[in-house]
Coordinates of C-alpha atoms in Angstrom, one line a residue:
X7 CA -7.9 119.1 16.3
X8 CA -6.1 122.6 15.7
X9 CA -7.5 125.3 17.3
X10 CA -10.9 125.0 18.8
X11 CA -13.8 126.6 17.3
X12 CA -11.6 127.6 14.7
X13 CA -11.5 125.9 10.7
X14 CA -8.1 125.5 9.8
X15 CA -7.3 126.2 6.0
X16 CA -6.2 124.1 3.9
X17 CA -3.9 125.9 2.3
X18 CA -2.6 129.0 3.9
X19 CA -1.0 131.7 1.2
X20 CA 1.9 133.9 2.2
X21 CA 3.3 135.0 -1.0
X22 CA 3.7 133.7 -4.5
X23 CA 6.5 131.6 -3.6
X24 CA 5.5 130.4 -0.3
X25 CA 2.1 128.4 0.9
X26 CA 1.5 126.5 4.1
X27 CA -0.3 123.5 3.8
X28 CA -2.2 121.7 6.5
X29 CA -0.9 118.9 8.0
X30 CA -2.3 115.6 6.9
X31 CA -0.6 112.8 8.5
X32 CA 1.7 112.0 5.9
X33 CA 5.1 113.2 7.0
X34 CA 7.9 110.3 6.3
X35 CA 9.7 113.1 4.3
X36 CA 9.8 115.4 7.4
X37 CA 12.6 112.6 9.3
X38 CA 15.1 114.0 6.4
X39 CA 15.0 117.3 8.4
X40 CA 14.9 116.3 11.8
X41 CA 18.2 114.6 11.2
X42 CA 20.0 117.6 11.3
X43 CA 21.7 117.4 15.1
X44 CA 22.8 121.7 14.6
X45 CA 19.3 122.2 13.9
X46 CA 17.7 120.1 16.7
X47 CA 20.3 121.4 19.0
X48 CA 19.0 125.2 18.0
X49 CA 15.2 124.1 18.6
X50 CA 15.2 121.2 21.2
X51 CA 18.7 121.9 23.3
X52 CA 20.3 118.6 22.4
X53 CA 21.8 117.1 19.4
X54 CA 20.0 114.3 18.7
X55 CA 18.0 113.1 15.6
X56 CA 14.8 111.9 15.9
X57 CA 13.2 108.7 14.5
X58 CA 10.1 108.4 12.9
X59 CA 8.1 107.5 16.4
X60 CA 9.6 110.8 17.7
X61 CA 8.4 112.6 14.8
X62 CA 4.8 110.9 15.2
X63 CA 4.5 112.4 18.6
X64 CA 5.8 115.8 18.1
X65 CA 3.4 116.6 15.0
X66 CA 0.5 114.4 17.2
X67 CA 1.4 116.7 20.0
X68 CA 1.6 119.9 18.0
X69 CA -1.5 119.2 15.6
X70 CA -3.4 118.3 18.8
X71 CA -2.6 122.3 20.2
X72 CA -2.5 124.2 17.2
X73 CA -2.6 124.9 13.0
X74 CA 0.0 122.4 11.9
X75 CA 1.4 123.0 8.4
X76 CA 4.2 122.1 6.5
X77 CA 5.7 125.0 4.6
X78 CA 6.2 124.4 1.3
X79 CA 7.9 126.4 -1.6
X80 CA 7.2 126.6 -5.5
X81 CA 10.0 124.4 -7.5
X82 CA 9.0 125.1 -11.4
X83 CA 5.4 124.0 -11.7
X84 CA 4.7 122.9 -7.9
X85 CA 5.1 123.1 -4.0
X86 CA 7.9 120.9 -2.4
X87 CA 8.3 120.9 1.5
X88 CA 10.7 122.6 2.9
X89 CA 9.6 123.0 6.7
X90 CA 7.2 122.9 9.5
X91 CA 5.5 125.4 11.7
X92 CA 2.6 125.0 14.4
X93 CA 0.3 128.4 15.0
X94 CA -1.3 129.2 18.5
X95 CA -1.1 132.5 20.3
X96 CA 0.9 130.5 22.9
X97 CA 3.1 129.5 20.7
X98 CA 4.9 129.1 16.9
X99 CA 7.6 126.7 16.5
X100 CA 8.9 126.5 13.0
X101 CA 11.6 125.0 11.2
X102 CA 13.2 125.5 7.7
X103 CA 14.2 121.3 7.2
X104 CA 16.2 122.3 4.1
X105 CA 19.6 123.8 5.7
X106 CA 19.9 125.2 1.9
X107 CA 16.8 127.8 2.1
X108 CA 17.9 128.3 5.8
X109 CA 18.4 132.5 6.1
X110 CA 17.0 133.1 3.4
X111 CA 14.2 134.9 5.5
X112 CA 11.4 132.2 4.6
X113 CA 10.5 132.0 8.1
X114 CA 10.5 135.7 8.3
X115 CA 7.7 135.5 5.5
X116 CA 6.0 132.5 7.3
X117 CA 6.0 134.4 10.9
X118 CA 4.2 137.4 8.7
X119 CA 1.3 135.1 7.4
X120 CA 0.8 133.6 10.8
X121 CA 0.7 137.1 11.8
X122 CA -1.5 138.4 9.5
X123 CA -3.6 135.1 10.7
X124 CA -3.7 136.0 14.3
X125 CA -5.4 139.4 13.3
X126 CA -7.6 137.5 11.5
X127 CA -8.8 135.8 14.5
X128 CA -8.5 138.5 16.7
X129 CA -5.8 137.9 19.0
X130 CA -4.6 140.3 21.5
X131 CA -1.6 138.4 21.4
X132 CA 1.0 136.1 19.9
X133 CA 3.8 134.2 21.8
X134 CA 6.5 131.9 21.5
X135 CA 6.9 129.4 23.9
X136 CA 11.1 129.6 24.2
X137 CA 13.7 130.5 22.1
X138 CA 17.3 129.3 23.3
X139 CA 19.5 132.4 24.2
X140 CA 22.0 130.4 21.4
X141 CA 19.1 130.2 18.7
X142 CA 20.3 133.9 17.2
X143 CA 18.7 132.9 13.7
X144 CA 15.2 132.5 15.5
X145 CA 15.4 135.8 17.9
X146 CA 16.0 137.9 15.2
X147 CA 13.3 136.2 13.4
X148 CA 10.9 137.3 15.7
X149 CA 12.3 140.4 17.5
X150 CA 12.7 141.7 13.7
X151 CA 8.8 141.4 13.6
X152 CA 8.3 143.1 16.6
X153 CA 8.3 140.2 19.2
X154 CA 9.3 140.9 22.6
X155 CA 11.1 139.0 25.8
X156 CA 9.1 139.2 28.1
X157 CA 10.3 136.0 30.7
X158 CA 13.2 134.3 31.2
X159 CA 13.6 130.6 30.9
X160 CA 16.4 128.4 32.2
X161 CA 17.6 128.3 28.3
X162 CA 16.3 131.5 27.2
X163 CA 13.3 133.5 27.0
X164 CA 9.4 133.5 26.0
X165 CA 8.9 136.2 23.6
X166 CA 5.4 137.4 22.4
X167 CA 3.7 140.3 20.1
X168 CA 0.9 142.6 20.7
X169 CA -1.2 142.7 18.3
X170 CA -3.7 145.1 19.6
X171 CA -1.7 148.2 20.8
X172 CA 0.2 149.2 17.7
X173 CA 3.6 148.0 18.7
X174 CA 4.4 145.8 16.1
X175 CA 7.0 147.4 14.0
X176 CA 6.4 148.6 10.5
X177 CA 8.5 145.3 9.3
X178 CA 5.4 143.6 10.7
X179 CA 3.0 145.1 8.7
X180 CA 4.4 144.5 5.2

């Protein structure tokens, strides 16, 4: 479904290195990733794996409200996955499933695309849902880009961009 009224690529370029490729239903290799219990911890608040029938309903779920797409990176001759992210203006939950490429500021590079996207529709706005006050690798992520707090959750805080005044930082913009 996406986003309504809007035609969700295919294939979504963010550099040479990096694509993001719409989700297709096919995800068995995504379970590898959702294994991690440091990662889930980070991005769900408790340490436990999922199974694939978990893993069905969270890309149902976040296919049915937004752009789901894996990210995946150039490996010699062609694109592995290495990732998911969801884009809506109420939210962009994204994960880097290979811990090896983890800091490596992919998902700095991802956020910039789905920025650059959000312009493209002509959103005001962008925000993430929640980001746990012990998730440091994803607030500087996004305050780096020029996100900011803006309410406080029992586990952290919703963040979210402006995209119309001129306060995203230059970071942003590059």
């Amino acid at each position: 479904m996406a986003i309504e009224g809007i035609r969700q690529p295919e294939i979504l370029p963010v550099d040479e290195e990096l694509r993001l490729r719409k989700y297709d239903g096919i995800c068995d290799f995504a379970l590898e990733w959702y294994q991690d219990v440091e990662m889930i911890r980070l991005v769900d608040g408790v340490p436990e794996p999922y199974d694939m029938a978990q893993l069905l309903r969270m890309y149902r779920y976040l296919d049915a409200h937004g752009e789901l797409y894996f990210i995946e990176r150039k490996e010699k001759d062609r694109f592995e996955p290495i990732g998911d992210v969801t884009f809506w203006k109420d939210d962009m939950p994204i994960v880097i499933g290979r811990a090896d490429l983890r800091q490596k500021k992919i998902g700095t590079r991802v956020v910039k695309a789905l920025i650059r996207r959000g312009k493209e529709l002509g959103y005001k706005t962008l925000k993430v849902g929640e980001i746990y006050d012990e998730n440091e690798g994803s607030r500087k992520l996004f305050t780096g880009l020029g996100f900011r707090a803006y309410e406080k959750t029992v586990k952290g805080w919703r963040y979210e961009l402006c995209l119309d005044t001129g306060t995203e930082t230059e970071e942003t913009n590059r």
